[in-house]
Amino acid sequence: MSTHDILHRLSDTLASRRHADPEKSYTAKLFSEGPDSILKKIGEECAELIMAGKDGKRLNIVRESTDVVYHILVLLAFYGLSIEDVSQEMRRREGISGIDEKASRSAGK
């Protein structure tokens, strides 16, 4: 199974938890608490990823990265988005210099 398949399957699963019982599903609990709760978890998980990166322990970096990706997918699902929306944006940016892409976003403000 490819990474693409796993991320899409997880994205679909998270969307299906939108109206699940918050007492039985951690994802449903996050949804019921709203975006501030989800964003707080993303911040916490990013801080843990930073710490893992500073420690340089590969397994911890992978585990914390997984937590960050999961919570980002929850945020996307909360707003009716999925990994496919992110994939489309990545395809749009492919082959464009990061400096040029960032400049194009700044010019549009």
PDB file of C-alpha atoms in Angstrom:
ATOM      1  CA  MET A   1       0.000   0.000   0.000  1.00  0.00           C
ATOM      2  CA  SER A   2       1.380   3.401  -0.951  1.00  0.00           C
ATOM      3  CA  THR A   3       1.728   6.456   1.266  1.00  0.00           C
ATOM      4  CA  HIS A   4      -0.786   8.138  -1.023  1.00  0.00           C
ATOM      5  CA  ASP A   5      -3.339   5.373  -0.325  1.00  0.00           C
ATOM      6  CA  ILE A   6      -2.791   5.507   3.432  1.00  0.00           C
ATOM      7  CA  LEU A   7      -3.204   9.281   3.605  1.00  0.00           C
ATOM      8  CA  HIS A   8      -6.347   9.199   1.470  1.00  0.00           C
ATOM      9  CA  ARG A   9      -7.837   6.363   3.506  1.00  0.00           C
ATOM     10  CA  LEU A  10      -7.082   8.194   6.761  1.00  0.00           C
ATOM     11  CA  SER A  11      -8.527  11.403   5.356  1.00  0.00           C
ATOM     12  CA  ASP A  12     -11.748   9.559   4.457  1.00  0.00           C
ATOM     13  CA  THR A  13     -11.894   7.934   7.898  1.00  0.00           C
ATOM     14  CA  LEU A  14     -11.476  11.277   9.641  1.00  0.00           C
ATOM     15  CA  ALA A  15     -14.266  12.818   7.564  1.00  0.00           C
ATOM     16  CA  SER A  16     -16.528   9.915   8.566  1.00  0.00           C
ATOM     17  CA  ARG A  17     -15.917  10.743  12.246  1.00  0.00           C
ATOM     18  CA  ARG A  18     -17.380  14.236  11.827  1.00  0.00           C
ATOM     19  CA  HIS A  19     -20.651  13.264  13.501  1.00  0.00           C
ATOM     20  CA  ALA A  20     -19.443  10.301  15.572  1.00  0.00           C
ATOM     21  CA  ASP A  21     -19.845  10.093  19.332  1.00  0.00           C
ATOM     22  CA  PRO A  22     -17.151  12.230  21.038  1.00  0.00           C
ATOM     23  CA  GLU A  23     -17.196   9.771  23.937  1.00  0.00           C
ATOM     24  CA  LYS A  24     -16.059   6.956  21.633  1.00  0.00           C
ATOM     25  CA  SER A  25     -13.833   8.727  19.100  1.00  0.00           C
ATOM     26  CA  TYR A  26     -10.881  11.018  19.779  1.00  0.00           C
ATOM     27  CA  THR A  27     -11.345  12.568  16.339  1.00  0.00           C
ATOM     28  CA  ALA A  28     -15.047  13.231  17.010  1.00  0.00           C
ATOM     29  CA  LYS A  29     -14.054  14.799  20.334  1.00  0.00           C
ATOM     30  CA  LEU A  30     -11.688  17.179  18.536  1.00  0.00           C
ATOM     31  CA  PHE A  31     -14.411  18.042  16.013  1.00  0.00           C
ATOM     32  CA  SER A  32     -16.922  18.724  18.782  1.00  0.00           C
ATOM     33  CA  GLU A  33     -14.478  21.040  20.559  1.00  0.00           C
ATOM     34  CA  GLY A  34     -13.988  23.121  17.418  1.00  0.00           C
ATOM     35  CA  PRO A  35     -11.054  24.638  15.577  1.00  0.00           C
ATOM     36  CA  ASP A  36      -9.351  26.205  18.600  1.00  0.00           C
ATOM     37  CA  SER A  37      -8.942  22.780  20.194  1.00  0.00           C
ATOM     38  CA  ILE A  38      -7.636  21.279  16.959  1.00  0.00           C
ATOM     39  CA  LEU A  39      -5.211  24.163  16.444  1.00  0.00           C
ATOM     40  CA  LYS A  40      -3.984  23.862  20.029  1.00  0.00           C
ATOM     41  CA  LYS A  41      -3.237  20.167  19.432  1.00  0.00           C
ATOM     42  CA  ILE A  42      -1.375  21.018  16.216  1.00  0.00           C
ATOM     43  CA  GLY A  43       0.726  23.517  18.165  1.00  0.00           C
ATOM     44  CA  GLU A  44       1.445  21.002  20.912  1.00  0.00           C
ATOM     45  CA  GLU A  45       2.382  18.294  18.429  1.00  0.00           C
ATOM     46  CA  CYS A  46       4.608  20.693  16.464  1.00  0.00           C
ATOM     47  CA  ALA A  47       6.412  21.611  19.686  1.00  0.00           C
ATOM     48  CA  GLU A  48       6.934  17.908  20.403  1.00  0.00           C
ATOM     49  CA  LEU A  49       8.263  17.421  16.868  1.00  0.00           C
ATOM     50  CA  ILE A  50      10.702  20.279  17.369  1.00  0.00           C
ATOM     51  CA  MET A  51      11.939  18.676  20.580  1.00  0.00           C
ATOM     52  CA  ALA A  52      12.304  15.304  18.841  1.00  0.00           C
ATOM     53  CA  GLY A  53      14.230  16.986  16.048  1.00  0.00           C
ATOM     54  CA  LYS A  54      16.537  18.647  18.552  1.00  0.00           C
ATOM     55  CA  ASP A  55      17.158  15.253  20.192  1.00  0.00           C
ATOM     56  CA  GLY A  56      17.864  13.713  16.796  1.00  0.00           C
ATOM     57  CA  LYS A  57      16.191  10.417  17.620  1.00  0.00           C
ATOM     58  CA  ARG A  58      14.831   9.150  14.329  1.00  0.00           C
ATOM     59  CA  LEU A  59      12.005   7.032  15.747  1.00  0.00           C
ATOM     60  CA  ASN A  60      10.740   9.927  17.878  1.00  0.00           C
ATOM     61  CA  ILE A  61      10.916  12.256  14.872  1.00  0.00           C
ATOM     62  CA  VAL A  62       8.794   9.807  12.855  1.00  0.00           C
ATOM     63  CA  ARG A  63       6.283   9.351  15.671  1.00  0.00           C
ATOM     64  CA  GLU A  64       5.881  13.065  16.328  1.00  0.00           C
ATOM     65  CA  SER A  65       5.659  13.768  12.587  1.00  0.00           C
ATOM     66  CA  THR A  66       2.847  11.237  12.411  1.00  0.00           C
ATOM     67  CA  ASP A  67       0.995  13.066  15.191  1.00  0.00           C
ATOM     68  CA  VAL A  68       1.405  16.400  13.380  1.00  0.00           C
ATOM     69  CA  VAL A  69       0.143  14.965  10.081  1.00  0.00           C
ATOM     70  CA  TYR A  70      -2.841  13.338  11.829  1.00  0.00           C
ATOM     71  CA  HIS A  71      -3.886  16.594  13.499  1.00  0.00           C
ATOM     72  CA  ILE A  72      -3.445  18.559  10.271  1.00  0.00           C
ATOM     73  CA  LEU A  73      -5.743  16.043   8.556  1.00  0.00           C
ATOM     74  CA  VAL A  74      -8.282  16.564  11.358  1.00  0.00           C
ATOM     75  CA  LEU A  75      -8.151  20.327  10.742  1.00  0.00           C
ATOM     76  CA  LEU A  76      -8.626  19.805   7.020  1.00  0.00           C
ATOM     77  CA  ALA A  77     -11.609  17.515   7.648  1.00  0.00           C
ATOM     78  CA  PHE A  78     -13.105  20.042  10.076  1.00  0.00           C
ATOM     79  CA  TYR A  79     -13.198  22.569   7.230  1.00  0.00           C
ATOM     80  CA  GLY A  80     -14.481  20.052   4.675  1.00  0.00           C
ATOM     81  CA  LEU A  81     -11.082  19.643   3.047  1.00  0.00           C
ATOM     82  CA  SER A  82      -8.945  16.548   2.573  1.00  0.00           C
ATOM     83  CA  ILE A  83      -5.460  15.413   1.718  1.00  0.00           C
ATOM     84  CA  GLU A  84      -6.513  15.656  -1.925  1.00  0.00           C
ATOM     85  CA  ASP A  85      -6.794  19.439  -1.586  1.00  0.00           C
ATOM     86  CA  VAL A  86      -3.248  19.557  -0.235  1.00  0.00           C
ATOM     87  CA  SER A  87      -2.054  17.187  -2.978  1.00  0.00           C
ATOM     88  CA  GLN A  88      -3.536  19.454  -5.645  1.00  0.00           C
ATOM     89  CA  GLU A  89      -1.733  22.455  -4.202  1.00  0.00           C
ATOM     90  CA  MET A  90       1.519  20.495  -4.071  1.00  0.00           C
ATOM     91  CA  ARG A  91       1.080  19.533  -7.729  1.00  0.00           C
ATOM     92  CA  ARG A  92       0.482  23.201  -8.570  1.00  0.00           C
ATOM     93  CA  ARG A  93       3.704  24.174  -6.810  1.00  0.00           C
ATOM     94  CA  GLU A  94       5.815  21.355  -8.246  1.00  0.00           C
ATOM     95  CA  GLY A  95       8.713  22.706 -10.250  1.00  0.00           C
ATOM     96  CA  ILE A  96       8.300  26.243  -8.905  1.00  0.00           C
ATOM     97  CA  SER A  97      11.094  27.692  -6.818  1.00  0.00           C
ATOM     98  CA  GLY A  98      10.063  28.123  -3.187  1.00  0.00           C
ATOM     99  CA  ILE A  99      11.257  31.717  -3.369  1.00  0.00           C
ATOM    100  CA  ASP A 100       9.171  32.396  -6.489  1.00  0.00           C
ATOM    101  CA  GLU A 101       6.095  30.664  -5.075  1.00  0.00           C
ATOM    102  CA  LYS A 102       6.274  32.656  -1.842  1.00  0.00           C
ATOM    103  CA  ALA A 103       6.752  35.891  -3.774  1.00  0.00           C
ATOM    104  CA  SER A 104       3.650  35.133  -5.865  1.00  0.00           C
ATOM    105  CA  ARG A 105       1.577  34.779  -2.692  1.00  0.00           C
ATOM    106  CA  SER A 106       2.953  38.047  -1.282  1.00  0.00           C
ATOM    107  CA  ALA A 107       2.167  39.886  -4.517  1.00  0.00           C
ATOM    108  CA  GLY A 108      -1.477  38.839  -4.279  1.00  0.00           C
ATOM    109  CA  LYS A 109      -1.986  40.461  -0.869  1.00  0.00           C
TER     110      LYS A 109
END
